[in-house]
Amino acid sequence: MPFRTLDQLVARGKRVLLRADLNVPVKDGRITDLTRLQRLCPTIRELCDKGARVVICSHFGRPKGKRVPEMSLRPVANALEGVLGLKVRFAETCVGPAAEQAVKALTNGEVLVLENTRFDPREEKNDPAMAKELAVLADVYVNDAFSAAHRAHVSTEGVAKLLPTYAGRLMQAELEALEAVLGHPNRPLAAIIGGVKVSTKLGLLENLVGRIDVLVLGGAMANTFLAAQGVAVGRSMQAVDMHGIARDILLRAKQAGCEVILPQDAVVAGKQGSNAAVQTVPIRAIPAEAMILDLGPSTVQALVGRASGWRTVVWNGPLGTFETPPFDAATTALAQAIATETQAGRLISVAGGGDTGAALQHAGAADRFTYVSSAGGAFLEWLEGRTLPGVAALGG
Ligand code: 3PG
Ligand code: MG
């Protein structure tokens, strides 16, 4: 890897500015998922054990440069304290006198969380003056926020130019997993792309078809491709304005020798919801008033069979509306098959982006994948083949 890791950092007594992603999901003022905090713990503990003074910065929500009380990091810092099992201090600002004083009060092995970097309007502008104010708080910069690395902001990019930089353990793990998939993959390499947001994934498909051997399409993504080829998909969710692009991607795949697997059958219902009348139908027999809500059992069986021949898989997006059983069946069955192959040492499996992690957790398979990314948008941008500013800033 072309960047320094914590192995190279002599941390004792150093003030370490740790860019974390504390942007946890919240509903009705409560944190609904602690995964992001849990995954930061190895880096924080290692730095504390080595005697660093850990100064954590992060964004939280999109307060657009204003101090929005519901987007204060204070409750997140409290939650982090619980997850970490170590005292976590808090500073009312992320730069300036309050932050400077809080940092000064730290002793070796202590942890401080700075207030939301996006309360400062200069953060998202990548303002060099703010970068300087942040840099004076620390001796070195450790970035452990792969999931925010697609943003060229002060805390992810600007400040990295002013301090010696290192990748934290989570950043390192993310980059190693991604390298195993698109850097030097064992082949055949398959991508499973599902989910609903078709328009945001076309760039990713365009990049992938030139690099992978097999493309499996599911979710609303598949509906668009089916409809683009003249299959009647009834009232299924699809992006009608993307038909031309979908056909173009299929052509490119063909030229590049990438096999595209589309559903041969589907589980449909008249409306979304678990008590809807559910039917399994061949893909050319979708009733006009029905919606495709999951891949059908023949498709799933074929995919499970194929999975045993793959050597690397990258997965983004559920195959059906997995939150509402029985439309979780395809996602669960394929996730289980991939998990089993992975555990048998025959497959490298990497998943991420959006609600993919939640879908694999629902399937009871997440722990048995090679790696499940903590990132949403950053994972997708990486699949598009883009350089992530936060990763580029780590040196190289
Ligand atoms: C995320 O949750 O995807 C990251 O924290 C980035 O957040 P953002 O999309 O508001 O930049
Ligand atoms: Mg996002």
Coordinates of C-alpha atoms and ligand atoms in Angstrom, one line a residue:
M1 CA 0.0 0.0 0.0
P2 CA 1.4 3.4 -1.0
F3 CA 0.6 5.1 2.3
R4 CA 1.7 4.9 5.9
T5 CA -0.3 3.0 8.5
L6 CA -0.2 3.0 12.3
D7 CA 2.7 0.6 12.1
Q8 CA 4.9 3.5 11.1
L9 CA 3.6 6.0 13.7
V10 CA 5.5 6.6 16.8
A11 CA 2.5 7.8 18.8
R12 CA 3.7 8.3 22.3
G13 CA 2.9 11.8 23.6
K14 CA 1.8 12.9 20.1
R15 CA -1.4 14.9 19.5
V16 CA -3.1 12.8 16.8
L17 CA -5.9 14.4 14.8
L18 CA -8.1 11.4 14.0
R19 CA -10.6 11.9 11.2
A20 CA -13.4 9.5 12.0
D21 CA -16.8 9.1 10.5
L22 CA -19.1 9.7 13.5
N23 CA -22.0 10.3 11.0
V24 CA -24.2 7.6 12.7
P25 CA -27.8 7.0 11.7
V26 CA -30.3 8.7 14.0
K27 CA -34.1 8.4 14.3
D28 CA -36.2 10.6 16.6
G29 CA -33.0 11.8 18.3
R30 CA -31.6 8.3 19.0
I31 CA -28.7 6.5 17.4
T32 CA -30.1 3.5 15.6
D33 CA -26.9 1.7 14.7
L34 CA -23.5 1.7 16.5
T35 CA -21.6 -0.1 13.8
R36 CA -19.6 2.9 12.7
L37 CA -18.5 3.6 16.2
Q38 CA -17.6 0.0 16.9
R39 CA -15.4 -0.2 13.8
L40 CA -13.4 2.9 14.9
C41 CA -12.5 1.3 18.2
P42 CA -9.4 -0.7 17.0
T43 CA -7.7 2.5 15.8
I44 CA -8.7 4.6 18.9
R45 CA -7.6 1.8 21.3
E46 CA -4.3 1.3 19.5
L47 CA -3.5 5.0 19.6
C48 CA -4.5 5.2 23.3
D49 CA -2.4 2.1 24.2
K50 CA 0.6 3.7 22.4
G51 CA 0.2 6.8 24.5
A52 CA -1.2 9.2 21.9
R53 CA -3.5 12.2 22.7
V54 CA -6.4 11.4 20.4
V55 CA -8.3 14.3 19.0
I56 CA -11.2 13.1 16.9
C57 CA -12.9 15.2 14.3
S58 CA -15.9 14.4 12.2
H59 CA -18.9 15.7 10.4
F60 CA -22.4 14.8 11.5
G61 CA -25.4 15.3 9.2
R62 CA -25.6 18.2 6.8
P63 CA -25.9 21.4 8.9
K64 CA -24.7 23.6 6.0
G65 CA -22.2 25.7 8.0
K66 CA -24.6 26.5 10.9
R67 CA -24.7 25.4 14.5
V68 CA -27.7 23.0 14.4
P69 CA -28.3 21.7 17.9
E70 CA -29.6 18.3 16.8
M71 CA -26.4 17.8 14.8
S72 CA -24.1 18.3 17.8
L73 CA -21.6 15.5 18.2
R74 CA -21.9 15.6 22.0
P75 CA -24.4 12.7 22.2
V76 CA -22.3 10.7 19.7
A77 CA -19.2 11.3 21.8
N78 CA -21.2 9.9 24.8
A79 CA -22.2 6.9 22.7
L80 CA -18.6 6.4 21.6
E81 CA -17.5 6.5 25.3
G82 CA -19.9 3.6 26.0
V83 CA -18.7 1.5 23.0
L84 CA -15.1 2.2 23.6
G85 CA -15.1 1.7 27.4
L86 CA -12.8 4.7 27.8
K87 CA -13.5 8.3 28.9
V88 CA -14.2 10.6 26.0
R89 CA -14.0 14.3 26.4
F90 CA -15.8 16.8 24.3
A91 CA -14.9 20.3 22.9
E92 CA -17.7 22.8 22.0
T93 CA -16.0 23.8 18.7
C94 CA -13.8 22.0 16.2
V95 CA -11.2 24.9 15.8
G96 CA -10.3 28.0 17.8
P97 CA -9.7 28.7 21.5
A98 CA -12.2 26.2 22.9
A99 CA -10.8 23.4 20.8
E100 CA -7.2 24.4 21.5
Q101 CA -7.8 24.5 25.3
A102 CA -9.5 21.1 25.3
V103 CA -6.5 19.6 23.4
K104 CA -4.0 21.3 25.8
A105 CA -5.8 19.6 28.7
L106 CA -5.3 16.1 27.3
T107 CA -2.7 13.7 28.7
N108 CA -1.2 10.7 27.0
G109 CA -3.8 8.0 26.2
E110 CA -6.8 10.4 26.5
V111 CA -9.5 10.9 23.9
L112 CA -11.3 14.1 22.9
V113 CA -14.1 14.6 20.3
L114 CA -14.4 18.0 18.6
E115 CA -17.7 19.5 17.7
N116 CA -19.2 18.8 14.2
T117 CA -16.8 20.1 11.6
R118 CA -19.7 21.1 9.3
F119 CA -20.9 23.7 11.9
D120 CA -18.1 25.8 10.3
P121 CA -19.0 27.0 6.8
R122 CA -15.4 26.7 5.7
E123 CA -15.3 22.9 6.1
E124 CA -17.1 21.9 2.9
K125 CA -15.3 24.7 1.0
N126 CA -12.0 23.1 1.9
D127 CA -10.9 26.5 3.1
P128 CA -7.1 26.6 3.7
A129 CA -7.5 29.0 6.7
M130 CA -9.7 26.5 8.5
A131 CA -7.3 23.7 7.6
K132 CA -4.5 25.7 9.4
E133 CA -6.6 26.1 12.5
L134 CA -7.3 22.4 12.6
A135 CA -3.7 21.5 11.9
V136 CA -2.4 23.5 14.9
L137 CA -4.3 21.2 17.2
A138 CA -2.1 18.2 16.3
D139 CA 1.3 16.8 15.4
V140 CA 0.0 14.1 13.0
Y141 CA -3.1 13.3 11.1
V142 CA -4.7 9.8 10.9
N143 CA -7.6 9.3 8.6
D144 CA -9.9 6.4 9.5
A145 CA -13.0 7.8 7.6
F146 CA -13.0 5.9 4.3
S147 CA -16.8 6.5 4.2
A148 CA -16.2 10.2 4.0
A149 CA -13.2 10.0 1.7
H150 CA -15.2 11.0 -1.4
R151 CA -15.5 14.5 0.1
A152 CA -12.7 17.0 -0.5
H153 CA -13.3 18.9 2.7
V154 CA -11.0 20.5 5.3
S155 CA -11.1 17.5 7.6
T156 CA -10.8 14.9 4.9
E157 CA -8.4 16.6 2.5
G158 CA -7.2 20.1 3.3
V159 CA -5.7 19.4 6.7
A160 CA -3.9 16.3 5.4
K161 CA -1.6 18.6 3.4
L162 CA -0.4 20.3 6.5
L163 CA 0.5 17.3 8.8
P164 CA 2.2 13.9 8.4
T165 CA -0.5 11.5 7.3
Y166 CA -1.4 7.9 8.2
A167 CA -4.2 5.6 7.4
G168 CA -6.1 4.3 10.5
R169 CA -6.9 0.6 10.8
L170 CA -10.4 0.9 9.4
M171 CA -9.2 2.9 6.4
Q172 CA -6.4 0.4 5.9
A173 CA -8.8 -2.5 6.0
E174 CA -11.2 -0.8 3.5
L175 CA -8.5 -0.1 1.1
E176 CA -7.0 -3.6 1.3
A177 CA -10.4 -5.1 0.7
L178 CA -11.1 -2.9 -2.3
E179 CA -7.6 -3.6 -3.7
A180 CA -8.4 -7.4 -3.5
V181 CA -11.5 -6.8 -5.6
L182 CA -10.5 -4.4 -8.3
G183 CA -6.8 -4.2 -8.0
H184 CA -5.6 -7.8 -8.5
P185 CA -8.6 -10.0 -8.2
N186 CA -8.8 -13.7 -8.4
R187 CA -11.0 -14.5 -11.4
P188 CA -13.8 -15.1 -12.3
L189 CA -14.8 -11.8 -10.7
A190 CA -18.5 -11.2 -10.4
A191 CA -20.4 -8.0 -9.4
I192 CA -23.9 -8.2 -7.9
I193 CA -25.6 -4.9 -8.3
G194 CA -29.1 -4.3 -6.9
G195 CA -30.9 -1.6 -5.0
V196 CA -33.3 1.0 -6.2
K197 CA -31.2 4.1 -7.2
V198 CA -30.6 3.3 -10.8
S199 CA -29.5 6.7 -11.9
T200 CA -26.7 6.9 -9.2
K201 CA -25.3 3.5 -10.3
L202 CA -24.9 3.9 -14.0
G203 CA -21.4 5.3 -13.8
L204 CA -20.5 2.4 -11.7
L205 CA -21.9 -0.1 -14.2
E206 CA -20.0 1.6 -17.0
N207 CA -16.8 1.2 -15.1
L208 CA -17.4 -2.3 -13.9
V209 CA -18.3 -4.0 -17.2
G210 CA -14.8 -3.4 -18.5
R211 CA -13.2 -5.0 -15.5
I212 CA -15.4 -7.9 -14.3
D213 CA -16.3 -11.2 -15.8
V214 CA -19.9 -11.5 -14.7
L215 CA -22.5 -8.9 -13.8
V216 CA -25.6 -9.9 -11.9
L217 CA -28.4 -7.4 -11.8
G218 CA -31.2 -7.4 -9.2
G219 CA -33.6 -5.0 -7.6
A220 CA -35.1 -2.1 -9.5
M221 CA -31.8 -1.9 -11.4
A222 CA -32.7 -5.2 -13.1
N223 CA -36.2 -3.9 -14.0
T224 CA -34.8 -1.0 -15.9
F225 CA -32.5 -3.4 -17.9
L226 CA -35.4 -5.8 -18.6
A227 CA -37.7 -3.0 -19.7
A228 CA -35.0 -1.6 -21.9
Q229 CA -35.0 -4.8 -23.8
G230 CA -38.7 -4.9 -24.3
V231 CA -39.7 -7.0 -21.3
A232 CA -43.1 -5.9 -19.9
V233 CA -42.4 -5.2 -16.2
G234 CA -45.9 -4.1 -15.2
R235 CA -45.9 -1.5 -12.4
S236 CA -42.4 -2.4 -11.2
M237 CA -40.1 0.4 -10.1
Q238 CA -37.8 1.3 -13.0
A239 CA -36.1 4.3 -14.6
V240 CA -37.8 4.8 -18.0
D241 CA -35.4 7.6 -18.9
M242 CA -32.4 5.3 -18.5
H243 CA -33.4 2.7 -21.2
G244 CA -31.0 4.0 -23.8
I245 CA -28.1 4.0 -21.3
A246 CA -29.0 0.5 -20.1
R247 CA -28.9 -0.8 -23.7
D248 CA -25.5 1.0 -24.1
I249 CA -24.2 -0.7 -21.0
L250 CA -25.3 -4.1 -22.2
L251 CA -23.5 -3.5 -25.5
R252 CA -20.4 -2.4 -23.7
A253 CA -20.5 -5.5 -21.6
K254 CA -20.8 -7.7 -24.6
Q255 CA -17.8 -6.0 -26.3
A256 CA -15.8 -6.4 -23.1
G257 CA -16.7 -10.1 -22.7
C258 CA -18.6 -9.5 -19.5
E259 CA -21.6 -11.8 -19.1
V260 CA -24.7 -10.1 -17.8
I261 CA -27.2 -12.2 -15.8
L262 CA -30.7 -10.8 -15.6
P263 CA -33.7 -12.4 -13.7
Q264 CA -35.5 -15.3 -15.5
D265 CA -38.4 -15.2 -13.0
A266 CA -39.6 -12.9 -10.3
V267 CA -41.7 -12.7 -7.2
V268 CA -44.4 -10.2 -7.7
A269 CA -47.3 -8.6 -5.9
G270 CA -50.0 -6.1 -6.6
K271 CA -48.7 -3.8 -4.0
Q272 CA -45.7 -3.6 -1.6
G273 CA -46.4 -5.1 1.8
S274 CA -46.2 -8.5 3.4
N275 CA -49.9 -9.2 3.2
A276 CA -50.0 -8.5 -0.6
A277 CA -51.0 -11.5 -2.8
V278 CA -47.6 -12.9 -3.8
Q279 CA -47.0 -14.8 -7.0
T280 CA -43.9 -16.3 -8.7
V281 CA -44.0 -15.8 -12.5
P282 CA -41.6 -16.2 -15.4
I283 CA -40.0 -12.8 -16.4
R284 CA -41.9 -12.7 -19.7
A285 CA -45.2 -13.1 -17.8
I286 CA -45.3 -10.2 -15.3
P287 CA -49.0 -9.2 -14.9
A288 CA -49.6 -5.6 -16.0
E289 CA -50.9 -4.6 -12.5
A290 CA -48.0 -6.3 -10.6
M291 CA -44.7 -5.1 -9.2
I292 CA -41.5 -7.2 -9.2
L293 CA -40.4 -7.2 -5.6
D294 CA -37.7 -10.0 -5.6
L295 CA -35.9 -12.4 -7.9
G296 CA -37.7 -15.7 -8.4
P297 CA -36.6 -19.1 -7.2
S298 CA -35.2 -20.3 -10.6
T299 CA -33.0 -17.3 -10.9
V300 CA -31.8 -17.7 -7.3
Q301 CA -31.1 -21.4 -7.8
A302 CA -29.1 -20.5 -11.0
L303 CA -27.1 -17.8 -9.2
V304 CA -26.3 -20.0 -6.2
G305 CA -25.0 -22.6 -8.7
R306 CA -22.9 -20.0 -10.4
A307 CA -21.5 -18.6 -7.2
S308 CA -19.5 -21.7 -6.5
G309 CA -17.5 -21.0 -9.7
W310 CA -16.6 -17.4 -8.8
R311 CA -13.4 -16.5 -7.1
T312 CA -14.1 -12.9 -6.2
V313 CA -17.5 -11.1 -5.7
V314 CA -18.3 -7.5 -5.1
W315 CA -21.9 -6.8 -4.0
N316 CA -23.8 -3.6 -3.8
G317 CA -27.5 -3.3 -3.2
P318 CA -30.2 -5.8 -2.2
L319 CA -31.9 -8.0 -4.8
G320 CA -35.4 -7.4 -3.6
T321 CA -37.3 -5.3 -1.0
F322 CA -35.6 -7.3 1.7
E323 CA -37.1 -5.3 4.6
T324 CA -40.5 -6.9 3.8
P325 CA -40.5 -10.7 3.9
P326 CA -41.0 -12.8 1.7
F327 CA -39.2 -10.4 -0.6
D328 CA -35.9 -11.0 1.2
A329 CA -35.6 -14.6 -0.1
A330 CA -33.2 -14.0 -3.0
T331 CA -30.9 -11.7 -1.1
T332 CA -30.8 -14.1 1.8
A333 CA -30.2 -17.2 -0.3
L334 CA -27.4 -15.7 -2.4
A335 CA -25.8 -14.0 0.6
Q336 CA -25.8 -17.4 2.4
A337 CA -24.3 -19.2 -0.6
I338 CA -21.5 -16.6 -0.9
A339 CA -20.9 -16.6 2.8
T340 CA -20.5 -20.4 2.7
E341 CA -18.1 -20.3 -0.2
T342 CA -16.1 -17.5 1.5
Q343 CA -15.8 -19.5 4.7
A344 CA -14.6 -22.6 2.7
G345 CA -11.8 -20.4 1.4
R346 CA -12.9 -20.5 -2.2
L347 CA -14.2 -17.0 -2.6
I348 CA -13.2 -13.4 -1.7
S349 CA -16.4 -11.5 -1.0
V350 CA -16.6 -7.7 -0.5
A351 CA -19.9 -5.8 0.0
G352 CA -20.8 -2.2 0.7
G353 CA -22.7 0.9 -0.2
G354 CA -26.2 2.1 0.9
D355 CA -28.2 -0.5 2.8
T356 CA -26.1 -3.5 1.5
G357 CA -24.6 -4.1 5.0
A358 CA -28.1 -4.0 6.5
A359 CA -29.3 -6.5 3.9
L360 CA -26.5 -8.9 4.6
Q361 CA -27.0 -8.6 8.3
H362 CA -30.7 -9.4 7.8
A363 CA -29.5 -12.4 5.8
G364 CA -27.3 -13.5 8.7
A365 CA -24.4 -13.5 6.3
A366 CA -22.5 -10.3 7.0
D367 CA -20.0 -11.8 9.5
R368 CA -19.0 -14.5 7.0
F369 CA -18.2 -12.2 4.1
T370 CA -14.5 -11.4 3.6
Y371 CA -15.3 -7.7 4.1
V372 CA -18.3 -5.5 4.5
S373 CA -17.5 -1.8 4.0
S374 CA -18.6 0.8 6.4
A375 CA -19.1 3.2 3.5
G376 CA -22.1 4.3 1.5
G377 CA -21.4 6.9 -1.2
A378 CA -17.6 6.5 -1.0
F379 CA -17.9 2.8 -1.8
L380 CA -20.0 3.6 -4.9
E381 CA -17.6 6.3 -6.1
W382 CA -14.8 3.9 -5.7
L383 CA -16.7 1.3 -7.8
E384 CA -17.0 4.0 -10.4
G385 CA -13.2 4.0 -10.6
R386 CA -12.9 7.5 -9.2
T387 CA -10.0 8.7 -7.1
L388 CA -11.3 9.6 -3.6
P389 CA -9.8 12.9 -2.4
G390 CA -9.5 11.6 1.2
V391 CA -7.5 8.6 0.0
A392 CA -5.4 10.5 -2.4
A393 CA -4.4 12.9 0.4
L394 CA -2.9 10.1 2.3
G395 CA 0.1 10.3 0.1
G396 CA 0.6 7.6 -2.4
Ligands
3PG1 C1 -22.0 8.9 4.8 O1 -22.7 8.7 5.8 O2 -22.2 8.5 3.7 C2 -20.8 9.8 5.0 O3 -20.6 10.1 6.4 C3 -20.8 11.0 4.2 O4 -21.8 11.9 4.5 P1 -22.2 13.0 3.5 O5 -22.9 12.2 2.3 O6 -23.2 13.9 4.2 O7 -21.0 13.7 3.0
MG2 MG -24.1 10.0 2.1

